[in-house]
CSV table of C-alpha atoms and ligand atoms in Angstrom, one decimal:
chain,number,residue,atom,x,y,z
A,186,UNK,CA,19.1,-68.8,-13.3
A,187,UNK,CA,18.4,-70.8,-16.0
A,188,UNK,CA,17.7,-69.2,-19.6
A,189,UNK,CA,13.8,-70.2,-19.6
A,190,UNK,CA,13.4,-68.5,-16.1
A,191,UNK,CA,15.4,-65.1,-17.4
A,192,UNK,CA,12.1,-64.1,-19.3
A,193,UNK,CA,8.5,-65.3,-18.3
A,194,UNK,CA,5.0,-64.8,-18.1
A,195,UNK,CA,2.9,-65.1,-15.0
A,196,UNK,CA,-0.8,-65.6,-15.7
A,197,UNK,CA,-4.1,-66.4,-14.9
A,198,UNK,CA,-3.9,-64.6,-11.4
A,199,UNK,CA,-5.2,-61.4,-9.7
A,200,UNK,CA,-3.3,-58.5,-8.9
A,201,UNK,CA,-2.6,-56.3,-5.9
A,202,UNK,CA,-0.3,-54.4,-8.0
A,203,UNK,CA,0.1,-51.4,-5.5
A,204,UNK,CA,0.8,-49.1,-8.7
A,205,UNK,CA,0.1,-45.0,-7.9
A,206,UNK,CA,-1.5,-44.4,-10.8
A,207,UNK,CA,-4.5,-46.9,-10.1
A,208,UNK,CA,-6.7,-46.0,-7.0
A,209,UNK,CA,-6.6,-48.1,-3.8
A,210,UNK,CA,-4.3,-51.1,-3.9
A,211,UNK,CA,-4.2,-51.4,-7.5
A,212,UNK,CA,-6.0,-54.5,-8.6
A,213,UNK,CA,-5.9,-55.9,-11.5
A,214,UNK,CA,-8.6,-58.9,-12.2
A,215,UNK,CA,-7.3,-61.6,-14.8
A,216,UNK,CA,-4.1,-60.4,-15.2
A,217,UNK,CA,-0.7,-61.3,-16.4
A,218,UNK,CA,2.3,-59.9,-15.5
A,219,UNK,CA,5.8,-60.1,-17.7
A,220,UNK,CA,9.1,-60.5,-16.0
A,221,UNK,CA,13.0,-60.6,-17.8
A,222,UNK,CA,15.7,-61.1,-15.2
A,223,UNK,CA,13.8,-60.0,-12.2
A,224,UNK,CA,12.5,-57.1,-13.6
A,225,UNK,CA,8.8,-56.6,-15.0
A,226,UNK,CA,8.7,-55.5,-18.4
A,227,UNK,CA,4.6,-55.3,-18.6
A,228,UNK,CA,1.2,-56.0,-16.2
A,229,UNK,CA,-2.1,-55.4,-17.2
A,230,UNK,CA,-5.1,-57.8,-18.7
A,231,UNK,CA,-4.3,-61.2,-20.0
A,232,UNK,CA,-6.5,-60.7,-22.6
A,233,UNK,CA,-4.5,-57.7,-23.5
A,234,UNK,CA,-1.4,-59.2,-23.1
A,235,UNK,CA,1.5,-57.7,-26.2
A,236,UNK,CA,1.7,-60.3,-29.2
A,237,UNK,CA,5.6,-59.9,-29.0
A,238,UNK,CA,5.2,-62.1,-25.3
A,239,UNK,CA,2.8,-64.8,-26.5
A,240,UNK,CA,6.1,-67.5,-27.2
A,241,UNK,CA,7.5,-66.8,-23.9
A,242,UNK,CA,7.4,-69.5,-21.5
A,243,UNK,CA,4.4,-69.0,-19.5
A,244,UNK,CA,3.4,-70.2,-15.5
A,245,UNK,CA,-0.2,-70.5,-14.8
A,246,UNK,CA,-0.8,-69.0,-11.3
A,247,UNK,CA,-4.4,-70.9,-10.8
A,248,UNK,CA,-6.7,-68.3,-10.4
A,249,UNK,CA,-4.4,-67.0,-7.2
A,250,UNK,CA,-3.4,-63.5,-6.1
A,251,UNK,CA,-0.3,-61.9,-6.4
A,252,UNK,CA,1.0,-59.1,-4.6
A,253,UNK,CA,4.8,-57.3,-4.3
A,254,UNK,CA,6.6,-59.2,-1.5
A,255,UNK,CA,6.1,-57.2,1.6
A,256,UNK,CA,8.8,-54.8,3.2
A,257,UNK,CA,9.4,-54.7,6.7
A,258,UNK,CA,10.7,-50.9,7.5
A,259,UNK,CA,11.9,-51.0,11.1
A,260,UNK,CA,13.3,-53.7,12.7
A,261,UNK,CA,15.5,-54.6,15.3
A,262,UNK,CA,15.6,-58.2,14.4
A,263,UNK,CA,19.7,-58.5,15.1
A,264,UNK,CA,20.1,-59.0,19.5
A,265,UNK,CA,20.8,-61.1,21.6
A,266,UNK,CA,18.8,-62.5,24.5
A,267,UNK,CA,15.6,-62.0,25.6
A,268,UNK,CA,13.4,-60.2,27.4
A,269,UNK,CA,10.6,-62.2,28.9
A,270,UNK,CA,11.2,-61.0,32.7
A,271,UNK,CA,10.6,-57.8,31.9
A,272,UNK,CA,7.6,-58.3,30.7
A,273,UNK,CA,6.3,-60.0,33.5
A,274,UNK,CA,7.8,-56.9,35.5
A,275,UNK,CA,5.5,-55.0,33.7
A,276,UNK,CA,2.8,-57.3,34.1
A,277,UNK,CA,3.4,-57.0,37.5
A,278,UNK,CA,3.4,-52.7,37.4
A,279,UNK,CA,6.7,-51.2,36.6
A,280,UNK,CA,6.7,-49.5,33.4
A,281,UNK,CA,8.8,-49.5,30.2
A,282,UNK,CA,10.6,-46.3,31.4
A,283,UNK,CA,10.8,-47.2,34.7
A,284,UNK,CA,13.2,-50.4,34.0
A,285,UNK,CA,15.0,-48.4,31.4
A,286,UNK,CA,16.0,-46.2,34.3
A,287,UNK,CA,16.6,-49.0,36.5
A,288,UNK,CA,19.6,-50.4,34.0
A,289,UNK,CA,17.5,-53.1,32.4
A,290,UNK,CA,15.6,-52.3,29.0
A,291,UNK,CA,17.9,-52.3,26.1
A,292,UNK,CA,21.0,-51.5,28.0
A,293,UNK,CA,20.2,-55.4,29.0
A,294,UNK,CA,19.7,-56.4,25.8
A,295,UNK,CA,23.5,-54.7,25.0
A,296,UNK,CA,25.1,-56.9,27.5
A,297,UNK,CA,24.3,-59.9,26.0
A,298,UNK,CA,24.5,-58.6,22.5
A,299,UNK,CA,27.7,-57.6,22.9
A,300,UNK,CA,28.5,-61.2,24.9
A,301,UNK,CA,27.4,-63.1,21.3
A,302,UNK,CA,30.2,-63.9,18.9
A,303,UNK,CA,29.1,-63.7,15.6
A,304,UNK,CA,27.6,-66.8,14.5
A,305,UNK,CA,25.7,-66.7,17.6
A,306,UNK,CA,24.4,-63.4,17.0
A,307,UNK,CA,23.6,-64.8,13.0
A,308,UNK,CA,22.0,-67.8,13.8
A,309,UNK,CA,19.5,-66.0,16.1
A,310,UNK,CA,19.0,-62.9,13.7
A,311,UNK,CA,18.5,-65.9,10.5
A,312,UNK,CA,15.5,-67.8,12.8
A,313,UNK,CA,13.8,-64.1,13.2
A,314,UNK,CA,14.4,-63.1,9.7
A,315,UNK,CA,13.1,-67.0,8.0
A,316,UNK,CA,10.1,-66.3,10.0
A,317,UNK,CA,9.9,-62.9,8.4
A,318,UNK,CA,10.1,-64.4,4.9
A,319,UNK,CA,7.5,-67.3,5.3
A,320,UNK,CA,5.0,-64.6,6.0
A,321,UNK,CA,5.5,-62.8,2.7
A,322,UNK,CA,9.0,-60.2,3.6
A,323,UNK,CA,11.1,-59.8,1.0
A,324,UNK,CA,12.9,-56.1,2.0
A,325,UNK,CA,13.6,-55.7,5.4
A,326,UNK,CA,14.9,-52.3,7.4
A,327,UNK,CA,17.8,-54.1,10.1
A,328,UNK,CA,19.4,-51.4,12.2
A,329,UNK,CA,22.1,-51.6,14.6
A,330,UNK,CA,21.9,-50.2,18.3
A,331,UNK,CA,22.5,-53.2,20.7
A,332,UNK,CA,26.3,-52.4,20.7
A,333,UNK,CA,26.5,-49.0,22.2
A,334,UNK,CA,30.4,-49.8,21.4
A,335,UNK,CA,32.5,-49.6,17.6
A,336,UNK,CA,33.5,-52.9,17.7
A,337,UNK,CA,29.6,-54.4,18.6
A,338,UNK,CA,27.9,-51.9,16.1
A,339,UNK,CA,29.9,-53.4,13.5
A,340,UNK,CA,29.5,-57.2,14.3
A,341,UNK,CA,25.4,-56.2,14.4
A,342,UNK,CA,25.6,-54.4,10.8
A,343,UNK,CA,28.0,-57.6,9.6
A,344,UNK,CA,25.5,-59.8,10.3
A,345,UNK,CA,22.3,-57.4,8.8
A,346,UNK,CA,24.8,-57.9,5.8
A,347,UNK,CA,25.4,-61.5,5.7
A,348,UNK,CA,21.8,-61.9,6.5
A,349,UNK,CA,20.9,-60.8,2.9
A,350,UNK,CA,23.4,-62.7,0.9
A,351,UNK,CA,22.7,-66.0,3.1
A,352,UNK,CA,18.6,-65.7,3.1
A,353,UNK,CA,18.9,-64.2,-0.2
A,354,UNK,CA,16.2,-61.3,0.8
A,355,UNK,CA,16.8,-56.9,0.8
A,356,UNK,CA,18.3,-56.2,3.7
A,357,UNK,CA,18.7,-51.9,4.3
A,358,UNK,CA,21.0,-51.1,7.2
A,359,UNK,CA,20.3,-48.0,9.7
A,360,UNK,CA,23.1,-47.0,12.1
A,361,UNK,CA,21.4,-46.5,15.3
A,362,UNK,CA,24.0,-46.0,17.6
A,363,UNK,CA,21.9,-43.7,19.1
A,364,UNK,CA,19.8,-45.7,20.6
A,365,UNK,CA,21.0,-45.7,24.5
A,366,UNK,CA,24.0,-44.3,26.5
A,367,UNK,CA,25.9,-47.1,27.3
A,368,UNK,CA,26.7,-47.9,31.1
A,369,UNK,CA,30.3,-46.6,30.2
A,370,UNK,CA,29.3,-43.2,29.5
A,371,UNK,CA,26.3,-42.6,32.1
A,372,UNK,CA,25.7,-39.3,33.0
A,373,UNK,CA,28.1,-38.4,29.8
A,374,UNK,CA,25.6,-39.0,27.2
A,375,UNK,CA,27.3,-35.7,25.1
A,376,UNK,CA,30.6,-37.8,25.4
A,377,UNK,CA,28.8,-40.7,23.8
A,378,UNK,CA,27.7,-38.6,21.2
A,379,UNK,CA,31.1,-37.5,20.7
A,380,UNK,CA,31.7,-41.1,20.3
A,381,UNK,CA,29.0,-41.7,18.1
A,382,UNK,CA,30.5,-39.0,15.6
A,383,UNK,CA,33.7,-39.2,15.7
A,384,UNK,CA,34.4,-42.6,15.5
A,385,UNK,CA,31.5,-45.0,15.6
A,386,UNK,CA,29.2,-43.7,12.7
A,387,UNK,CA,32.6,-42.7,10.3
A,388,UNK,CA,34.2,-46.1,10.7
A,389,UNK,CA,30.8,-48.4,10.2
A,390,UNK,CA,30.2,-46.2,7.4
A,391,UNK,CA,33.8,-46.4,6.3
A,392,UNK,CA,33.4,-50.3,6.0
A,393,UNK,CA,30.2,-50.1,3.9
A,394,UNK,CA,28.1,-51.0,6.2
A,395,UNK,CA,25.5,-47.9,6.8
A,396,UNK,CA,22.5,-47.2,4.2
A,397,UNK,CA,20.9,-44.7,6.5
A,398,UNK,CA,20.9,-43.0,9.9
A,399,UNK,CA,18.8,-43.2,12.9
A,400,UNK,CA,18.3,-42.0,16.5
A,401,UNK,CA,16.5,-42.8,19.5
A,402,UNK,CA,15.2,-39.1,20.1
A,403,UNK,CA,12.8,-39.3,23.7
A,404,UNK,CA,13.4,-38.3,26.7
A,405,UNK,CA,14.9,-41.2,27.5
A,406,UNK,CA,16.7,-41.5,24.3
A,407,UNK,CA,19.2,-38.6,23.0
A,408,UNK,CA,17.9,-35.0,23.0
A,409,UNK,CA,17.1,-33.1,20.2
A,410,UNK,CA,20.1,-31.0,20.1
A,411,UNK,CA,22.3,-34.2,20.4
A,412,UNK,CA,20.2,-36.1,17.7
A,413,UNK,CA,21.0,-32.6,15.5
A,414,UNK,CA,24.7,-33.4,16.1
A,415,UNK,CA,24.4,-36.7,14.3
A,416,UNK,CA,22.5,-36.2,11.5
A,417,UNK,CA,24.8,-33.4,10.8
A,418,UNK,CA,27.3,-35.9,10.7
A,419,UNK,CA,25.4,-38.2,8.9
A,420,UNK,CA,25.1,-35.3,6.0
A,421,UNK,CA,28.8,-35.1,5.6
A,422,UNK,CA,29.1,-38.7,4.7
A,423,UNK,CA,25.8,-38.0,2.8
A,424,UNK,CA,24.0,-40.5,4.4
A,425,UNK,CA,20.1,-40.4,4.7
A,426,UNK,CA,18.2,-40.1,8.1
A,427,UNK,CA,15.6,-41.7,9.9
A,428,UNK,CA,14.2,-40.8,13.4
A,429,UNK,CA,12.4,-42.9,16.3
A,430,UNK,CA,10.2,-40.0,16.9
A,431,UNK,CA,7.6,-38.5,19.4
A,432,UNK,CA,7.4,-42.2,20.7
A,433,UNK,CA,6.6,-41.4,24.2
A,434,UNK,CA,6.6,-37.7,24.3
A,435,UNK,CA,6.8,-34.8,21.8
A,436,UNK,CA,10.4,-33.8,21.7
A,437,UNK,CA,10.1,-32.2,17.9
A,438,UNK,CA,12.1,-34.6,16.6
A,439,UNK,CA,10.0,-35.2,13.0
A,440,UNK,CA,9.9,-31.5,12.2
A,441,UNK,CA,14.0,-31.3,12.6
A,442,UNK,CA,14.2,-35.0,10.9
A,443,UNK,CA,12.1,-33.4,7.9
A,444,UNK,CA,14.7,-30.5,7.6
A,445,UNK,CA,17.4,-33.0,6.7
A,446,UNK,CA,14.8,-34.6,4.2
A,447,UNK,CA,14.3,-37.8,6.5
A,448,UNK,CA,13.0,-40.8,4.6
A,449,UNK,CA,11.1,-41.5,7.4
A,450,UNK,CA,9.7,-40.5,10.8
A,451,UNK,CA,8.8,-43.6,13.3
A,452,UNK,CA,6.3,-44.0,16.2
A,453,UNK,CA,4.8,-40.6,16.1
A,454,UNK,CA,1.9,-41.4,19.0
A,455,UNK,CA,2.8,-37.5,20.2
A,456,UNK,CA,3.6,-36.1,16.8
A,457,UNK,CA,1.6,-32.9,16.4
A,458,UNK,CA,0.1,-30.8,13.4
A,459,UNK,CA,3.4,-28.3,12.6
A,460,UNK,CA,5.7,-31.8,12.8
A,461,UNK,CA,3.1,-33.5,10.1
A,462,UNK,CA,3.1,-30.8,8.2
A,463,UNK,CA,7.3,-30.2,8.2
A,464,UNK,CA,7.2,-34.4,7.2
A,465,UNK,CA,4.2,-33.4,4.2
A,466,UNK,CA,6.7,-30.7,3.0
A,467,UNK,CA,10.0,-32.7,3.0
A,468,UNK,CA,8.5,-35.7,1.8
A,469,UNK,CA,9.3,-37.9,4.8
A,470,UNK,CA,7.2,-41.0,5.2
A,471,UNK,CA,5.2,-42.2,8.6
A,472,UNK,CA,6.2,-45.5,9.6
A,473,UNK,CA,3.2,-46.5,12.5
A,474,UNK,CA,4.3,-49.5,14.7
A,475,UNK,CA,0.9,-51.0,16.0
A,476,UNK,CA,2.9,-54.0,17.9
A,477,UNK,CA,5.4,-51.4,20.1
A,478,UNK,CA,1.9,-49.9,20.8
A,479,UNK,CA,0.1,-52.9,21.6
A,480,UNK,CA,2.8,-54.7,24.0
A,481,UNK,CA,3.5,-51.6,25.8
A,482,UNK,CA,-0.2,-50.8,26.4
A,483,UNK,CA,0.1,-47.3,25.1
A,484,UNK,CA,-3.4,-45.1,24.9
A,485,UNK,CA,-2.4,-42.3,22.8
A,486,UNK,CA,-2.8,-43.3,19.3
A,487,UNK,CA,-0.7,-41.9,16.7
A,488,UNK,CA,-2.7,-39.1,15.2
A,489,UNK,CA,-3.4,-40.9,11.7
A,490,UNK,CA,-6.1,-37.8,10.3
A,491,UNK,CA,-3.6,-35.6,10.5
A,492,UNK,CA,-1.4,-37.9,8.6
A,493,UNK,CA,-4.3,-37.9,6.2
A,494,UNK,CA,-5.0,-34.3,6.1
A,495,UNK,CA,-1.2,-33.5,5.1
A,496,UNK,CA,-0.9,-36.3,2.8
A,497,UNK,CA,1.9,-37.9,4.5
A,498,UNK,CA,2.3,-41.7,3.4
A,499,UNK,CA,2.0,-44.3,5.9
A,500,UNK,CA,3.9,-47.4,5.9
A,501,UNK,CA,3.5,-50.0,9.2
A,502,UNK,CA,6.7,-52.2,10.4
A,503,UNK,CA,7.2,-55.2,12.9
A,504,UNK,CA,10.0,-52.9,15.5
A,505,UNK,CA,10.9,-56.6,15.7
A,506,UNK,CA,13.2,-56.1,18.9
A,507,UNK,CA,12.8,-57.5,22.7
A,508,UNK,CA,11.5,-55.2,24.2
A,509,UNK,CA,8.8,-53.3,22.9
A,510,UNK,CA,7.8,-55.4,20.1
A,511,UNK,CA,8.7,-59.1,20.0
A,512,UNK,CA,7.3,-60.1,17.1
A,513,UNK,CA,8.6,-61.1,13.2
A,514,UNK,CA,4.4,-61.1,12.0
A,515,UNK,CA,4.3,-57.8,9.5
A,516,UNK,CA,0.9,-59.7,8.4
A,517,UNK,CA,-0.7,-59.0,12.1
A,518,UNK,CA,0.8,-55.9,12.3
A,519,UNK,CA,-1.4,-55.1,9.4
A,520,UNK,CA,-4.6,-56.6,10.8
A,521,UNK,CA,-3.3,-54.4,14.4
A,522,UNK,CA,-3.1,-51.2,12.2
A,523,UNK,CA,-6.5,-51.7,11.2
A,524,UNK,CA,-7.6,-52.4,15.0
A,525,UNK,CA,-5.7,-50.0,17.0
A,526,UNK,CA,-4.8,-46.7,14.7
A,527,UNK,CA,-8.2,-47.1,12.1
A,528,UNK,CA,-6.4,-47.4,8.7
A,529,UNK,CA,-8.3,-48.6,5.9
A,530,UNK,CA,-7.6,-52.3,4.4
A,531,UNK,CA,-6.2,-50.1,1.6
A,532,UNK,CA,-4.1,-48.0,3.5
A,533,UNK,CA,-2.8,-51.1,5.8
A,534,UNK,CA,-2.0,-52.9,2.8
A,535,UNK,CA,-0.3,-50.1,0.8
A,536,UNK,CA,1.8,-49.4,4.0
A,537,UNK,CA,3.6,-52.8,4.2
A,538,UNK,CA,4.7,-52.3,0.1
A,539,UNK,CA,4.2,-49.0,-1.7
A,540,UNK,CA,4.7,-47.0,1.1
A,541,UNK,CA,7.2,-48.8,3.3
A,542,UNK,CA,9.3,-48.9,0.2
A,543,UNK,CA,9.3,-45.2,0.3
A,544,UNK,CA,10.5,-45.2,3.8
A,545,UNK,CA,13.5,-47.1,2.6
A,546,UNK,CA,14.1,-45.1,-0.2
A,547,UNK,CA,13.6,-48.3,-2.7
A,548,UNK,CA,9.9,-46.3,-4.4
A,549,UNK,CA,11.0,-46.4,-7.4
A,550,UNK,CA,12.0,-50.7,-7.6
A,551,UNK,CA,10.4,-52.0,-4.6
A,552,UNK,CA,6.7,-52.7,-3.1
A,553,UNK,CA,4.6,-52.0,-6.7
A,554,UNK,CA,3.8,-54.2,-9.6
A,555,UNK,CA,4.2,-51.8,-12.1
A,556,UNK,CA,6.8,-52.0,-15.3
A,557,UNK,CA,10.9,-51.5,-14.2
A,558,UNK,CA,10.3,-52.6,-11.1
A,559,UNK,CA,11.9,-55.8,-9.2
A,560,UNK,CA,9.7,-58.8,-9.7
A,561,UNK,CA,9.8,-59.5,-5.7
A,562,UNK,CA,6.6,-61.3,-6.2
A,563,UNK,CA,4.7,-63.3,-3.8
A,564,UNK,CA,1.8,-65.7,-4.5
A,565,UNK,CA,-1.4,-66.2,-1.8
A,566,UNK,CA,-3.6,-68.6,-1.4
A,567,UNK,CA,-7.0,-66.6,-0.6
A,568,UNK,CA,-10.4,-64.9,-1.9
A,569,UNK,CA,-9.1,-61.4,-1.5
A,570,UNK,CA,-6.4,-59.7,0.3
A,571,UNK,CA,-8.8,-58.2,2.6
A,572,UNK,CA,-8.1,-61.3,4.5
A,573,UNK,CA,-4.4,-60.4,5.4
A,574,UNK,CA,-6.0,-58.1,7.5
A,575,UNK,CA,-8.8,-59.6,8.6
A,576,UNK,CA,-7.2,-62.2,9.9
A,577,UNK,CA,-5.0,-62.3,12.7
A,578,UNK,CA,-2.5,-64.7,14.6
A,579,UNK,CA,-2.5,-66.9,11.1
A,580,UNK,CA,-0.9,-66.1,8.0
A,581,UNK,CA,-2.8,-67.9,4.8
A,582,UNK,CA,0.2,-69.4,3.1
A,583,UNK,CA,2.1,-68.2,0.3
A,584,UNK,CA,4.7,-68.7,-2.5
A,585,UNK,CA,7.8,-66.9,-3.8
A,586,UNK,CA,7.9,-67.2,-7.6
B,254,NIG,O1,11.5,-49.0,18.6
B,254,NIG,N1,12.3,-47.0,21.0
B,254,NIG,C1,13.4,-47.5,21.0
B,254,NIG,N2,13.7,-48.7,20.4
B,254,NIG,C2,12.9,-49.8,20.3
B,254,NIG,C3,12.8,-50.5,21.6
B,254,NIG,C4,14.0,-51.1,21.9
B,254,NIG,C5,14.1,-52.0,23.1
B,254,NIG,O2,13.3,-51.8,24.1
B,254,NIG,O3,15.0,-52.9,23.1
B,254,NIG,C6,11.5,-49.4,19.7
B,254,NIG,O4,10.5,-49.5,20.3
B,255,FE,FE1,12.4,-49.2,17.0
């Protein structure tokens, strides 16, 4: 970085600054906002902009809108494959479950996961993730889970890793290996969580490769007593958790994620009012995944008042992955929140930065404009940012600066 780009000023633009202490997304009308190696050192008014700033070397932003580069908080954006036949098998009847059971679902996505060498598996993962990033991503949540083996848990959090230095973007890794019971162990899932334990979770995390912890916890996922087992492990090695929760049934999972402080609980269509408030008490945010929703034609809604009555934050995510969500679009996964679960603009908007920071565990440099915080900054071209979320299928365009 050269020595006139270590300290700037970015002005005459609008702000969605996302900052707590100003109501709704934070906007700020004629504003400026003052950056020194990344980080912002002041926002507010142009007009009111500190003397001790008026030399430095300044950008005019033309009258555009700037908002915190978005973060995408779940993703399963590292597989291999496809899975476009089972989609039309559902078109034609069967259900999501119902080819789970069969052997296809993500145990099909394993196989050929685990066939990719590495560069194949990157070069994939790096198309999913540009896409990502032309839409406005600049944090994204990448877990692991297509393995089901040590050896392919590790290639899939090797390439979250080298995803981030390559594409230059946040990359948080979540160790879901968790997710199904491999072929291997069927009818042994307690063996696999054995597995899991002893060896799979220790070693990735061993390597450096695990920010946090997650589970598939359903009933056709990994019971609650098993998904217990693993985040007790994942407490030893002080590592956070994160839970696929109350997806397609109420299994309890959020209240016994919040009792290990979970950063987040995710799905939640069957959460109920005692999980809410356990996630309200511990602090543990929401993360609602309208696209998972939408492509499995699910009717019951996550229950989003009661979200609102407890205060618990909601952040929205992609659940990039190839079978329940197949998309890279965060910005129609705003619009979708809107449409299916009834958030606000506000609340869709603060959702893919403020709040899906949180979910991360990055509140405190990530997803606001506010002074210390990472200038991850992105640059729109439109009227108001209403029109992320009104719009839908087309992103308006916009520019890292
Ligand atoms: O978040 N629910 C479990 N995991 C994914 C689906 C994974 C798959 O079908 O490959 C989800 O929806
Ligand atoms: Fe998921």
């Amino acid at each position: 970085m050269s020595a006139a780009q270590q300290k700037q000023v970015l002005k005459n633009c609008h702000l969605a600054s996302m900052q707590n202490a100003l109501p709704g997304i934070g906007i700020i009308r004629d504003g400026a906002i003052v950056i020194q190696e990344r980080v912002i050192k002041w926002v507010g008014v142009e007009s009111e902009l500190p003397q001790q700033y008026a030399s430095w070397q300044d950008l005019d932003l033309g009258g555009r809108w700037v908002l915190p580069a978005f973060i995408d908080c779940h993703t399963h954006l590292v597989y291999g494959g496809d899975r476009s036949k089972e989609f039309e098998q559902r078109l034609q009847g069967l259900s999501y479950a119902q080819i789970a059971a069969a052997g296809g679902g993500i145990l099909s996505t394993v196989k050929e996961t685990r066939k990719a060498d590495f560069e194949q598996l990157f070069a994939v993962s790096s198309t999913r993730l540009e896409q990502m990033i032309a839409l406005g991503v600049g944090s994204v949540e990448i877990k692991s889970g297509y393995g089901l083996n040590t050896e392919t848990e590790i290639k899939m959090l090797q390439v979250a890793r080298t995803l981030a230095e390559r594409l230059r973007v946040q990359v948080v890794t979540s160790f879901l290996g968790a997710h199904a019971v491999p072929p291997e162990f069927a009818s042994r899932a307690d063996c696999y969580v054995d597995l899991v334990i002893g060896e799979m979770l220790p070693e990735a995390a061993r390597l450096g490769l695990v920010d946090a912890v997650d589970v598939f916890c359903e009933n056709i996922g990994f019971s609650l007593a098993q998904t217990r087992r693993i985040f007790e492990k994942a407490a030893d090695l002080a590592l956070p958790v994160r839970l696929h929760a109350e997806q397609l049934s109420n299994s309890h999972g959020a209240g016994m994620a919040a009792e290990f402080g979970a950063l987040s609980c995710d799905h939640l269509e069957y959460l109920d009012s005692a999980g809410a408030k356990a996630m309200a008490d511990a602090g543990t945010i929401a993360v609602l995944l309208p696209g998972a929703f939408y492509f499995l034609n699910e009717t019951r809604k996550p229950p989003v008042d009661l979200l609102r009555e407890h205060g618990v934050p909601m952040a929205v995510a992609t659940d990039c992955n190839p079978g329940s969500s197949p998309t890279t679009n965060l910005v129609l996964m705003v619009n979708m929140a809107c449409t299916l679960f009834g958030l606000t603009v506000d609340e869709a908007l603060l959702s893919v930065t403020r709040h899906g920071a949180a979910a991360l565990g990055l509140h405190k440099t990530f997803g606001q404009i506010s002074p210390g915080f990472v200038a991850d900054l992105r640059v729109w071209d439109f009227d108001h940012p209403v029109q992320l979320a009104y719009s839908f299928g087309q992103v308006p365009d916009c520019e890292r600066v």
